[in-house]
mmCIF file of N, CA and C in Angstrom:
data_model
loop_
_atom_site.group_PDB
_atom_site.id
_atom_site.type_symbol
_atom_site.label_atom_id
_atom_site.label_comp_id
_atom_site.label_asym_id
_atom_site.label_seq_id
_atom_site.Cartn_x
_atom_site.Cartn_y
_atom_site.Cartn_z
ATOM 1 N N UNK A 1 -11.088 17.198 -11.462
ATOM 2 C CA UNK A 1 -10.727 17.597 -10.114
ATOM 3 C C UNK A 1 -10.714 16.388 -9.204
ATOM 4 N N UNK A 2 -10.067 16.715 -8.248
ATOM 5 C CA UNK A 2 -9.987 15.438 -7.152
ATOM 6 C C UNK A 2 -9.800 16.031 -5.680
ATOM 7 N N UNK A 3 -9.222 15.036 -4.461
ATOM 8 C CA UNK A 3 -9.290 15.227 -3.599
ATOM 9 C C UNK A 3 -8.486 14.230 -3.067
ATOM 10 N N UNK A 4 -7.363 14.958 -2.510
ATOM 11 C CA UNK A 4 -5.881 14.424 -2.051
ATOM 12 C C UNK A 4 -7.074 13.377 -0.656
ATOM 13 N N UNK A 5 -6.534 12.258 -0.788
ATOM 14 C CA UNK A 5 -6.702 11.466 0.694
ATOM 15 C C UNK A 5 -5.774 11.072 0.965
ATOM 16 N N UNK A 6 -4.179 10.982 0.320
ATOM 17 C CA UNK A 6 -2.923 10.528 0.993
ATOM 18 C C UNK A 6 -1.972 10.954 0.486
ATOM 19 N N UNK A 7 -1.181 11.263 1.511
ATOM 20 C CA UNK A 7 0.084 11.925 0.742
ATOM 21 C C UNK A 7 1.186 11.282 1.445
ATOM 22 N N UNK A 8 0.816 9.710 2.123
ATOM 23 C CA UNK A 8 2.288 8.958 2.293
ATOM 24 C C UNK A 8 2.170 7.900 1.188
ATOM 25 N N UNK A 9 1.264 7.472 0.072
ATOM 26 C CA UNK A 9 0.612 6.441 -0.231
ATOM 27 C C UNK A 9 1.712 5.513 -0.932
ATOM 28 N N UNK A 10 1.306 4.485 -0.860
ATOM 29 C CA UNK A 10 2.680 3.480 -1.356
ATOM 30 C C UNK A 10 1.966 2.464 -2.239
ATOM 31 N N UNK A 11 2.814 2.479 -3.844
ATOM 32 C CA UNK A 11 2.131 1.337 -4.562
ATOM 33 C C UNK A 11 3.486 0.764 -5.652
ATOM 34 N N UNK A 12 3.273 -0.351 -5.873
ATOM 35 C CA UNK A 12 4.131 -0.905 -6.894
ATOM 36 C C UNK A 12 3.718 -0.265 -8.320
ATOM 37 N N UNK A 13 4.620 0.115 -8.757
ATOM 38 C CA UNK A 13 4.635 0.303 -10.817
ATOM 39 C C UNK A 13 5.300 -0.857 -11.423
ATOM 40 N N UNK A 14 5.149 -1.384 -12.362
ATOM 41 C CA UNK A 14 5.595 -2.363 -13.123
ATOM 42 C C UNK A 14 6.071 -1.509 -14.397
ATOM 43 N N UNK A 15 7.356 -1.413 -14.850
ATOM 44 C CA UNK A 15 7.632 -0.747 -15.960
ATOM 45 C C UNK A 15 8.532 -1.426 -16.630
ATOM 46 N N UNK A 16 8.268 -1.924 -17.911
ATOM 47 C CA UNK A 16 9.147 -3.376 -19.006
ATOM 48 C C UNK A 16 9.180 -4.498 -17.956
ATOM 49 N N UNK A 17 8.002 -4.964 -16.959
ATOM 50 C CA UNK A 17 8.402 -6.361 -16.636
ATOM 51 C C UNK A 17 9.038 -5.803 -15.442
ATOM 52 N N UNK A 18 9.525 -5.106 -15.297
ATOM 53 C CA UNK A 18 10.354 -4.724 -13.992
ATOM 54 C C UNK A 18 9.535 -4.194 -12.314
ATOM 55 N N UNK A 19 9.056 -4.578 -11.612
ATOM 56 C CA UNK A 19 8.664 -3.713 -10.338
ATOM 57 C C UNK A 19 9.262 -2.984 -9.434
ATOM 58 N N UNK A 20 9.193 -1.960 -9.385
ATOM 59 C CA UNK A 20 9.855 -0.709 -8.678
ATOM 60 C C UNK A 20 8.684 -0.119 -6.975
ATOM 61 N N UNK A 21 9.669 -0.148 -6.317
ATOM 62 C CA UNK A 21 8.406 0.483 -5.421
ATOM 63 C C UNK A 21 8.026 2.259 -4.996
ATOM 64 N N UNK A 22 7.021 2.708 -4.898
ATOM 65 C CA UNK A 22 7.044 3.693 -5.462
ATOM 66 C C UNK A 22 6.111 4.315 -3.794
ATOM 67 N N UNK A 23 7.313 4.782 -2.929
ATOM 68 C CA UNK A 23 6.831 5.077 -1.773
ATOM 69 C C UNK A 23 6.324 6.575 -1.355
ATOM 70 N N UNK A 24 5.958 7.167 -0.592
ATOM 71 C CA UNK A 24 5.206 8.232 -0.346
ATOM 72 C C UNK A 24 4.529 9.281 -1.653
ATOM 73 N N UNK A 25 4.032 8.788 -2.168
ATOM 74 C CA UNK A 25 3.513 9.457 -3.253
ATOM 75 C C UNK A 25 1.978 10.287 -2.666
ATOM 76 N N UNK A 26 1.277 10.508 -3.700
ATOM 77 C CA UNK A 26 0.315 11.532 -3.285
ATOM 78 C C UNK A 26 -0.815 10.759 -4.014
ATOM 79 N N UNK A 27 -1.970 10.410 -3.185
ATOM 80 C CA UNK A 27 -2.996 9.196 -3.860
ATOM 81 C C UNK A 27 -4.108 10.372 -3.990
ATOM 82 N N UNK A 28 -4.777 10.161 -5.175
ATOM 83 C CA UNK A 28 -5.886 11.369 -5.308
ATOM 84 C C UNK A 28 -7.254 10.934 -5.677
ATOM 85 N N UNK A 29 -8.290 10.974 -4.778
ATOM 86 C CA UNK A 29 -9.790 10.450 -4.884
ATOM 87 C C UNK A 29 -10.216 11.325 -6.141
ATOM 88 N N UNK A 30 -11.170 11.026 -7.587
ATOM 89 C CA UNK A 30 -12.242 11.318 -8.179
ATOM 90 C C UNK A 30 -12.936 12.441 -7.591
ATOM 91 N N UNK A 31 -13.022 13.587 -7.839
ATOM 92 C CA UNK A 31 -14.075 14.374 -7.279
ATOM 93 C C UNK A 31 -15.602 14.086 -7.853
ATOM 94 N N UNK A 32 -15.415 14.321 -9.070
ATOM 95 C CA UNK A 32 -16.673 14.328 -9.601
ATOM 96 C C UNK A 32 -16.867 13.304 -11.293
ATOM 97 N N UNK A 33 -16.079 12.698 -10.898
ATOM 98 C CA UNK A 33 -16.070 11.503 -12.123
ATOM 99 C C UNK A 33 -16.056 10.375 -11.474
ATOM 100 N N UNK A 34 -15.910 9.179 -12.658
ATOM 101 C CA UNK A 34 -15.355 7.873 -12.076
ATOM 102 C C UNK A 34 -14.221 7.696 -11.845
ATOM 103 N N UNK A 35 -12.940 8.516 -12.527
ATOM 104 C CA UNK A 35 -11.649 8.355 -12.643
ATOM 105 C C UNK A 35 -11.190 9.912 -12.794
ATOM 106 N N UNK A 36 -9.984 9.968 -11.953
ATOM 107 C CA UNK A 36 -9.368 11.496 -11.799
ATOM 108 C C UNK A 36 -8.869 11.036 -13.007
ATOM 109 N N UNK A 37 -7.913 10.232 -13.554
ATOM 110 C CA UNK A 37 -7.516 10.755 -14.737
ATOM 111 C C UNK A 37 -7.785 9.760 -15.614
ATOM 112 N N UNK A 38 -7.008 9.579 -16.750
ATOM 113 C CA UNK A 38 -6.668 8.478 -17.784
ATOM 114 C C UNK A 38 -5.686 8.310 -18.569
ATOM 115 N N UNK A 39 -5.417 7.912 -19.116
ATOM 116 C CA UNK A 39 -4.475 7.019 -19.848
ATOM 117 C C UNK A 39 -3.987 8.290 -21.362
ATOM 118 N N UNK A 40 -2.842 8.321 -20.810
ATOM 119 C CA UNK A 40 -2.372 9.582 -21.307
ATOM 120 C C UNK A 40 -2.031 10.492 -20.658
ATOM 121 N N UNK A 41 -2.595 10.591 -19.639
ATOM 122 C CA UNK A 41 -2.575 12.296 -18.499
ATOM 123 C C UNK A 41 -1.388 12.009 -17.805
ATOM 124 N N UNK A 42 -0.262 10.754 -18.098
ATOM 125 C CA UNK A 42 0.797 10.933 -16.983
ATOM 126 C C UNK A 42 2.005 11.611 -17.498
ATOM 127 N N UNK A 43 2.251 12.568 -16.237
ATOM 128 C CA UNK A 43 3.475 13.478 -16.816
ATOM 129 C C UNK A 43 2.710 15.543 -16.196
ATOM 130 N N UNK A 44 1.489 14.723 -16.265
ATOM 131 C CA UNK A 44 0.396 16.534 -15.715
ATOM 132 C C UNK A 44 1.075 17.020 -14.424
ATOM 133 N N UNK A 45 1.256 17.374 -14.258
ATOM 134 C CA UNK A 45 1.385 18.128 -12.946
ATOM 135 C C UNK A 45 -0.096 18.534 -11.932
ATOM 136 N N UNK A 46 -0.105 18.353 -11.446
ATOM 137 C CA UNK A 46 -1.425 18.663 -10.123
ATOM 138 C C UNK A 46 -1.234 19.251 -9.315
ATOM 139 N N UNK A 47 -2.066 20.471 -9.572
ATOM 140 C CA UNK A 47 -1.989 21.894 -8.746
ATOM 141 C C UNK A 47 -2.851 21.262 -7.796
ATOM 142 N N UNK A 48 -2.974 22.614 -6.389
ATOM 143 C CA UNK A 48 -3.590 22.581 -5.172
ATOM 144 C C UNK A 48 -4.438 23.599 -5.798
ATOM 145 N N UNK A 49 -5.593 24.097 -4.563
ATOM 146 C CA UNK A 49 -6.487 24.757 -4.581
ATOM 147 C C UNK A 49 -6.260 26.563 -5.292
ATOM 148 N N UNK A 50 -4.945 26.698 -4.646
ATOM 149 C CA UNK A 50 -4.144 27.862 -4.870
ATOM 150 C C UNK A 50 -3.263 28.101 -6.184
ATOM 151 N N UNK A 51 -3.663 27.030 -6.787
ATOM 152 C CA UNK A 51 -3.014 26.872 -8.344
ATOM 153 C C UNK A 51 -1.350 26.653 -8.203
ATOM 154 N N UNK A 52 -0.734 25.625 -6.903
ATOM 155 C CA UNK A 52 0.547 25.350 -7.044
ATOM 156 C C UNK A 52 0.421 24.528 -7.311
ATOM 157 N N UNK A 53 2.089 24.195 -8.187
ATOM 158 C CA UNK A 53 2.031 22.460 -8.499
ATOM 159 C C UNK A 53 2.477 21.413 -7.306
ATOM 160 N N UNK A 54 2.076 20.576 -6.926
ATOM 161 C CA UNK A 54 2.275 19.727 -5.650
ATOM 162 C C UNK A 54 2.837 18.277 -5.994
ATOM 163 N N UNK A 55 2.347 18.349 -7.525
ATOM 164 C CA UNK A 55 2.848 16.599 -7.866
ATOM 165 C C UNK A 55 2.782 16.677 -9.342
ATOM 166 N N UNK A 56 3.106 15.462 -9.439
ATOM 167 C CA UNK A 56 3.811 14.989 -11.142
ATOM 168 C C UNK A 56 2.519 13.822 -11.247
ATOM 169 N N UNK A 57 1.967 13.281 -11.761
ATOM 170 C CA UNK A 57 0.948 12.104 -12.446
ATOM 171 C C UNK A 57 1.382 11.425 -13.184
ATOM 172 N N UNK A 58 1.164 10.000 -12.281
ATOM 173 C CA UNK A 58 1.956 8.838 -13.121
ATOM 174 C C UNK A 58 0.889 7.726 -13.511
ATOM 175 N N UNK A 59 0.060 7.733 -12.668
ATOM 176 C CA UNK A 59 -0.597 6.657 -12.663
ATOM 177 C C UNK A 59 -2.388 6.907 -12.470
ATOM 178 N N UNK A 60 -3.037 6.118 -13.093
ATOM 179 C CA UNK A 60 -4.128 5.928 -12.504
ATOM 180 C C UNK A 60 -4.687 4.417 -11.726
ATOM 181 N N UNK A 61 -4.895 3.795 -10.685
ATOM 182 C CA UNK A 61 -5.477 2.774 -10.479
ATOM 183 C C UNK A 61 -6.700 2.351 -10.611
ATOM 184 N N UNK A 62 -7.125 1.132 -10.162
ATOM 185 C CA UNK A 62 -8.011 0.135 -10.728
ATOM 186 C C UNK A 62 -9.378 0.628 -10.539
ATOM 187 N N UNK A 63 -9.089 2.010 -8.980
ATOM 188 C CA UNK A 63 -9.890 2.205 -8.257
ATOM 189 C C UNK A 63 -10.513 3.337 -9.169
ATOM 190 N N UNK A 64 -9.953 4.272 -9.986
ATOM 191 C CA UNK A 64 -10.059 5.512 -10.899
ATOM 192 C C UNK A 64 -9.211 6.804 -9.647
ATOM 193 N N UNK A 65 -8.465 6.214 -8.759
ATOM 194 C CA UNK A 65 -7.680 6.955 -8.184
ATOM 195 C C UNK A 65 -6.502 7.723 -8.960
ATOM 196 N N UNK A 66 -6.262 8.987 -8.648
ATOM 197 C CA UNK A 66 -4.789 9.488 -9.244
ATOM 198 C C UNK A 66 -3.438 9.063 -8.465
ATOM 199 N N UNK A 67 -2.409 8.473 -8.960
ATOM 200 C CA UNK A 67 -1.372 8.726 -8.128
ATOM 201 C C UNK A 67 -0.116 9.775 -8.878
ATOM 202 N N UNK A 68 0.656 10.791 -7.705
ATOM 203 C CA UNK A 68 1.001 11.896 -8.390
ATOM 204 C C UNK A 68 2.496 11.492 -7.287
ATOM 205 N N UNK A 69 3.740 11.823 -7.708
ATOM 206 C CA UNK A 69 4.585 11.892 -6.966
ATOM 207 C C UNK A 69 4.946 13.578 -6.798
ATOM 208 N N UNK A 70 5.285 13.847 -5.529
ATOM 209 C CA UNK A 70 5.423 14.901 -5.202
ATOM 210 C C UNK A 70 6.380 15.833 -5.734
ATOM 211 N N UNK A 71 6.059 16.960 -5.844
ATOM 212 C CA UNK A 71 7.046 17.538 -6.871
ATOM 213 C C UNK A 71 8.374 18.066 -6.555
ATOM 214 N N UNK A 72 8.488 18.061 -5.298
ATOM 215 C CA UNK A 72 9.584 18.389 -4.513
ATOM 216 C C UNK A 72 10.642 16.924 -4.908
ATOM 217 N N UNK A 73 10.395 16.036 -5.114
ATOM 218 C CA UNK A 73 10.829 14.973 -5.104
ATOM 219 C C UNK A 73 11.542 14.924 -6.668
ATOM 220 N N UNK A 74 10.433 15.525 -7.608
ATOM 221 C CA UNK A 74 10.852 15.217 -8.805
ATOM 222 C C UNK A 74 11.703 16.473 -9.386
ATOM 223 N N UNK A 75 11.725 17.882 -8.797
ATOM 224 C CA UNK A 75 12.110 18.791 -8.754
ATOM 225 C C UNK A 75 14.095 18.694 -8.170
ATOM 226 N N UNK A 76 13.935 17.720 -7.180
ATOM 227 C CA UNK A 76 14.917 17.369 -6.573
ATOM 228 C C UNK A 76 16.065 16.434 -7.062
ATOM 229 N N UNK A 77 15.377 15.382 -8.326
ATOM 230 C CA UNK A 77 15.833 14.317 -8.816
ATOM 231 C C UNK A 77 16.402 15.065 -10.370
ATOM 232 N N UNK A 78 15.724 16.084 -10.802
ATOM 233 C CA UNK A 78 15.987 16.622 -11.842
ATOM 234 C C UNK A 78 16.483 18.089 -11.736
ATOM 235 N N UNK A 79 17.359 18.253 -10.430
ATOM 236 C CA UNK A 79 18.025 19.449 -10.284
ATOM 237 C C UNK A 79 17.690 20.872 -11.016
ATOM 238 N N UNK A 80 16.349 20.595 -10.667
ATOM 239 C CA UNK A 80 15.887 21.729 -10.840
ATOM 240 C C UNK A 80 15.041 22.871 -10.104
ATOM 241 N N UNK A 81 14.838 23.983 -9.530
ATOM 242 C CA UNK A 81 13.680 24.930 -9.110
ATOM 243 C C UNK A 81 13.276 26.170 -9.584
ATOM 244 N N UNK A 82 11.801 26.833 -9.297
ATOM 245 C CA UNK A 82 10.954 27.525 -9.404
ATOM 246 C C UNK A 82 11.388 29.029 -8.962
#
């Protein structure tokens, strides 16, 4: 579990050598671990309290933060809805 603290958050991905910038995403604090996620978990989807999905999981940082891009975004890019 975690705890959204940003949902404009902005970070670089590096993918094959390449840097992409990866703007308003959804940054997610550790609730009760050291790290919301790990290595493997990208691609999860991250529900809200109410069990909707709000974001896609791409990343974890240095910090054990989640970063999740919003699903409206990825929903939007892959012509698809619910």
């Amino acid at each position: 579990t975690g705890i959204v603290t940003n949902t404009h958050y902005h970070d670089v991905c590096n993918i094959n050598g390449k840097f992409y910038q990866a703007c308003n995403q959804i940054l997610i604090k550790p609730a009760n671990a050291e790290k919301f996620s790990d290595k493997g978990d990208s691609g999860s989807v991250v529900l809200n309290s109410r069990n909707e999905i709000v974001g896609l999981l791409w990343c974890v940082n240095e910090n054990g933060e989640g970063i999740a891009c919003p699903i409206e975004f990825v929903m939007k890019q892959l012509n698809i809805c619910f």
